[in-house]
Coordinates of C-alpha atoms in Angstrom, one line a residue:
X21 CA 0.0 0.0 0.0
X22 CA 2.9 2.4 0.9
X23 CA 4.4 1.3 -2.6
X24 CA 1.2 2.5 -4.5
X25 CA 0.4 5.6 -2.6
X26 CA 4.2 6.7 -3.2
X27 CA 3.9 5.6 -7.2
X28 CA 1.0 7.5 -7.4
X29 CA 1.6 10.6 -6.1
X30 CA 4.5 10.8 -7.9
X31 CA 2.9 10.1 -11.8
X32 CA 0.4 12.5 -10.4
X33 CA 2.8 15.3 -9.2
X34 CA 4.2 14.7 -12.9
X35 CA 1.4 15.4 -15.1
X36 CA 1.5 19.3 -13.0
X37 CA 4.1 19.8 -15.2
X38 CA 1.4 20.6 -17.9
X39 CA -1.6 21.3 -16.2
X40 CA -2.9 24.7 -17.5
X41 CA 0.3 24.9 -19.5
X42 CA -0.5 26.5 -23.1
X43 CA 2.5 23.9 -24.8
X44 CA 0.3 20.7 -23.9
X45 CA -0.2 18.7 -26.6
X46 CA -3.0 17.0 -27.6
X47 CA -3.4 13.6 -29.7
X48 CA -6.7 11.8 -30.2
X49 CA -6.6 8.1 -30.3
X50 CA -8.2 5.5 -32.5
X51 CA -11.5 5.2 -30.1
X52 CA -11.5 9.8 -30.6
X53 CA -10.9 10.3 -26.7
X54 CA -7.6 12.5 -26.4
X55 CA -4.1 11.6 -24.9
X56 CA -2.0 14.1 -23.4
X57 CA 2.2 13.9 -23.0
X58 CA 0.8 14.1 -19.9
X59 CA -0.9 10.4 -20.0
X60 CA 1.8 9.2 -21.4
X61 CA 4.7 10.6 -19.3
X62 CA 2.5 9.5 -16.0
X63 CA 2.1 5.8 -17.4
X64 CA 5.9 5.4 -18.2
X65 CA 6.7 7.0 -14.8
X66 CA 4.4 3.8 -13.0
X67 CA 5.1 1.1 -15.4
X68 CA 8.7 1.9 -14.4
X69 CA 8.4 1.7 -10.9
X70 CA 6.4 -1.0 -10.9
X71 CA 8.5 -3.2 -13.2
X72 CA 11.1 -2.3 -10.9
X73 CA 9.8 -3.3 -7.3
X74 CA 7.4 -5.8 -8.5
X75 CA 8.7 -7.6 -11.7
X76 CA 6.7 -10.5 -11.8
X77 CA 3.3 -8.4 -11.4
X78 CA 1.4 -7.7 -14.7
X79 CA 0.5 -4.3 -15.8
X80 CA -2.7 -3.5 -17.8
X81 CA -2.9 0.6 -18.2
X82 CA -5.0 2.8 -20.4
X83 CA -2.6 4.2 -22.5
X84 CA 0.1 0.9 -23.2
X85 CA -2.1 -2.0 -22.9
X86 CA -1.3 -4.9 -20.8
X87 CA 1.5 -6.2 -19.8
X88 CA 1.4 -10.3 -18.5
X89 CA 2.8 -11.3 -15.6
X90 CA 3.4 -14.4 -13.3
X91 CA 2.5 -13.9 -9.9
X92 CA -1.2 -13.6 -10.6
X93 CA -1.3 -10.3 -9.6
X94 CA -1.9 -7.6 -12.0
X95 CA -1.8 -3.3 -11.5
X96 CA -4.0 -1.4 -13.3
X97 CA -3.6 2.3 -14.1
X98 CA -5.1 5.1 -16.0
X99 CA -2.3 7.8 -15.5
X100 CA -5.1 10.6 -16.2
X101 CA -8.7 9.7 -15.4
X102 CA -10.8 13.1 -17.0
X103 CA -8.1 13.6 -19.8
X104 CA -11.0 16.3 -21.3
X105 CA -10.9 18.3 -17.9
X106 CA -7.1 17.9 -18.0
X107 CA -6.9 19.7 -21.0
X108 CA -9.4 22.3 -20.2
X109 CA -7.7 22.9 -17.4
X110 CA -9.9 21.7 -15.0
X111 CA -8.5 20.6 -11.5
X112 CA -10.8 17.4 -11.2
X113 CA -8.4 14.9 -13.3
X114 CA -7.1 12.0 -11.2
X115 CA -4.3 9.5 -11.2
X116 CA -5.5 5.8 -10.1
X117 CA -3.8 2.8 -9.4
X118 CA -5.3 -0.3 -8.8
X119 CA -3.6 -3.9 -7.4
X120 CA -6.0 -6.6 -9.1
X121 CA -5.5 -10.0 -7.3
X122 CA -7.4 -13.7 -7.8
X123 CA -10.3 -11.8 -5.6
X124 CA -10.7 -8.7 -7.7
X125 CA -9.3 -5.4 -6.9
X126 CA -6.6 -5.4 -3.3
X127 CA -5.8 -1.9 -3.4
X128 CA -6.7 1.3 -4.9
X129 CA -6.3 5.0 -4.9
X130 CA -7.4 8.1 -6.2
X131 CA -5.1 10.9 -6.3
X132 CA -6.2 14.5 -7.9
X133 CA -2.7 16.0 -8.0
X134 CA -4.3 19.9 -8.7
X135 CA -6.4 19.1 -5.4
X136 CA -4.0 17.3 -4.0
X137 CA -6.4 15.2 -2.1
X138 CA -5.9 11.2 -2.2
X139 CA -8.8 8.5 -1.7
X140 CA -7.4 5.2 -0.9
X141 CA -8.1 1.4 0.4
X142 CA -6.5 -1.7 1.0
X143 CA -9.1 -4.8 1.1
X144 CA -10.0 -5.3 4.8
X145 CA -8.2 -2.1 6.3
X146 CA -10.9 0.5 5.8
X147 CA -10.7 3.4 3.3
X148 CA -8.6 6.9 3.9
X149 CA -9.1 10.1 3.0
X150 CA -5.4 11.3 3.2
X151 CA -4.1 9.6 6.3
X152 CA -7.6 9.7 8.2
X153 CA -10.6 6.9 8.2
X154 CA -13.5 7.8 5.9
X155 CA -16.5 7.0 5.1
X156 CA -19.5 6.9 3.0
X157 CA -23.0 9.3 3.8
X158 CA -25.9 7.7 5.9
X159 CA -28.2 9.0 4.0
X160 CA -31.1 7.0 3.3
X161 CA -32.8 8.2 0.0
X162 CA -32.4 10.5 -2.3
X163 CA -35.8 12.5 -2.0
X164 CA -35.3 16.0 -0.9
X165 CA -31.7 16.7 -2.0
X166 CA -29.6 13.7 -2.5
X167 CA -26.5 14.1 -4.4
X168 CA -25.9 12.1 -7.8
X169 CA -22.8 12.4 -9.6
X170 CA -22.0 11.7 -13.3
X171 CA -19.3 12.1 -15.8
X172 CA -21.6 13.5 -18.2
X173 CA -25.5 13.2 -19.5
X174 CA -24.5 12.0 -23.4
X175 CA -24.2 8.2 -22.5
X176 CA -27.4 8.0 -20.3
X177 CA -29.9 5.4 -21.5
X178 CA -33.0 7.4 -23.1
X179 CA -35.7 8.4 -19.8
X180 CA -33.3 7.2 -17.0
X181 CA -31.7 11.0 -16.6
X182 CA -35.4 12.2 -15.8
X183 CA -36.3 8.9 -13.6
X184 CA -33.1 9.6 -11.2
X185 CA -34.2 13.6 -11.3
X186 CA -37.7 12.2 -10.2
X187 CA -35.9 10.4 -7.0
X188 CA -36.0 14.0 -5.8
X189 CA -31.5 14.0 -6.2
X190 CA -29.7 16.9 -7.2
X191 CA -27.8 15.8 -9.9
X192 CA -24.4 16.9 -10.8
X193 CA -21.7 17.0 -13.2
X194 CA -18.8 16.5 -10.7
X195 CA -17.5 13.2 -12.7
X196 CA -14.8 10.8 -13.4
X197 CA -13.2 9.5 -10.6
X198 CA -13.5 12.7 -8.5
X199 CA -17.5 11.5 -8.3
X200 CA -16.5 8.3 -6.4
X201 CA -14.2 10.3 -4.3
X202 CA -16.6 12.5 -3.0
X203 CA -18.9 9.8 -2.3
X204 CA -16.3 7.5 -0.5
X205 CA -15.8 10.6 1.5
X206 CA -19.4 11.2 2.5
X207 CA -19.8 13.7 0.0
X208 CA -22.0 12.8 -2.2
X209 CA -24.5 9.9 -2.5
X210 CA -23.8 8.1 -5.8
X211 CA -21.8 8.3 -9.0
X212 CA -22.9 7.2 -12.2
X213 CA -21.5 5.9 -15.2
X214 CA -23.4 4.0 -18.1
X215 CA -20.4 4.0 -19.4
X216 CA -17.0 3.5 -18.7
X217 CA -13.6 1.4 -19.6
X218 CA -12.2 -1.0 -16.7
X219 CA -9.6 1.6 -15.4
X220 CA -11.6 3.9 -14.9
X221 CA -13.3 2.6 -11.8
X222 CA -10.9 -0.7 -10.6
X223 CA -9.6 1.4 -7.7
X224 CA -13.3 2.5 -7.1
X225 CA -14.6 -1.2 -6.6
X226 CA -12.4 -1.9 -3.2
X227 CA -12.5 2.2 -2.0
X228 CA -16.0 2.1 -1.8
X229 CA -16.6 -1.1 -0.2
X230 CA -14.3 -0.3 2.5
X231 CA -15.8 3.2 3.0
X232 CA -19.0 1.2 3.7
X233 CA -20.6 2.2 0.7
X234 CA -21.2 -0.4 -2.7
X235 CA -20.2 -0.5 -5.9
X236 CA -21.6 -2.5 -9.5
X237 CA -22.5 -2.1 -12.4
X238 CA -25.8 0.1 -13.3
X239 CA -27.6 -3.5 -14.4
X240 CA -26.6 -4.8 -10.0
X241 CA -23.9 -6.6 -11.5
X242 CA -21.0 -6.7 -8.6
X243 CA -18.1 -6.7 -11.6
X244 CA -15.6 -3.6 -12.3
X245 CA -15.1 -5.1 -15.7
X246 CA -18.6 -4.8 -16.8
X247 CA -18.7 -1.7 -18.6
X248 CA -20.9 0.2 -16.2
X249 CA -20.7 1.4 -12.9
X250 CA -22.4 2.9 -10.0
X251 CA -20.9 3.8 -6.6
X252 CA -23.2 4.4 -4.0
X253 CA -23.3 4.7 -0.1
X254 CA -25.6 1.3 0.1
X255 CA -28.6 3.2 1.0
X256 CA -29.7 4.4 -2.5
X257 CA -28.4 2.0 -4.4
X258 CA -31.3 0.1 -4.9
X259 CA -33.4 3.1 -5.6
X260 CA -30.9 4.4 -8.4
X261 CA -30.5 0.3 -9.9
X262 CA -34.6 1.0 -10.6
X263 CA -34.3 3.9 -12.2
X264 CA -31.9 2.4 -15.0
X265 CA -34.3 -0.8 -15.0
X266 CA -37.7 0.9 -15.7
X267 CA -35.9 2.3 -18.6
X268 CA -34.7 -1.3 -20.2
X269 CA -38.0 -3.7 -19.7

């Protein structure tokens, strides 16, 4: 755990380097998302240190691919999760690192190097908000002011944006893995993606369960590999899994 907090501080620390910088330079890959030298300086940095402390480990990362390895334990990293606020210059982005055993996700953490706040959790040791406990809201529904996060409206399932409004939440645009942050940390009430790639939200899957709170995919599905996701506090989860099945029968 000390190993991945320390890697991932220091890939996030290096993509300040062009954070609101007017030389950053902008590529748009195959799938039209954009990569920054940014993404790719921050990948190198923890595929490096990685291949260095744990050799045998695979690596699966947004940017290079994956990596096998042979202990059966792989890390998974997206050096810049919110690439599009990265380059607008929004201070949202996050660096996550993930530590993927036979189980499913061991470790992971959220660092958002302009905030520099880090989210964090290692399976069956609770979840931190820097160096203190956290934990999710207690909340019970989301009439009269819950909040529901989301990385954007364009990938919502046709009705389901006005079913979760209908809840009585306040929905907002405070996405990518800052959204699961703020609910780990009590923050917010949910965070939604329809959808979403597999690095996006390993780290999310053990944070959020050790904050107390529960994580799947927007079908119920209990998989970070799913192509979905939805981080709650527990209590609304259920109500919010509804609103995206009323809108498929």
């Amino acid at each position: 755990m000390t190993f991945a907090l320390d890697a991932t501080r220091k890939a996030g620390a290096l993509t300040l380097r062009w954070f609101q910088q007017n030389k950053l330079k902008v590529s748009t890959k195959t799938d039209g998302t954009p990569v920054t030298e940014a993404d790719l300086a921050a990948e190198h940095c923890l595929r490096e240190l990685i291949e260095s402390r744990y050799p045998e480990d695979g690596i699966f990362g947004e940017e290079k691919g994956d990596t096998p390895g042979k202990s059966g334990n792989t890390w998974v990293i997206d050096p810049i999760d919110g690439t599009k606020a990265f380059v607008q210059g929004v201070p949202l982005y996050s660096t996550l690192l993930a530590l993927v055993d036979q189980k499913g996700p061991l470790l992971g953490v959220i660092f958002l190097p302009a905030l520099d706040e880090c989210v964090w959790a290692f399976r069956g040791q609770g979840a931190y908000w820097d160096d203190k406990l956290c934990q999710v809201s207690n909340r019970k529904s989301l009439k009269g002011g819950g909040f529901v996060c989301t990385s954007g409206f364009s990938y919502w399932p046709k009705n389901t944006l006005n079913s979760v409004r209908q809840t009585g939440a306040r929905i907002r645009s405070w996405g990518d893995a800052y959204g699961y942050a703020l609910v780990a940390t009590g923050r917010a009430e949910a965070m939604i993606d329809p959808e979403c790639a597999p690095w996006d939200v390993a780290p999310v899957a053990v944070i959020l369960e050790e904050a107390g709170g529960r994580f799947s995919s927007v079908t119920g599905v209990d998989d970070w590999q799913n192509g979905s996701a939805l981080g709650s506090n527990g209590f609304v989860h259920e109500e919010l899994l509804e609103c995206f099945s009323q809108n498929t029968r």
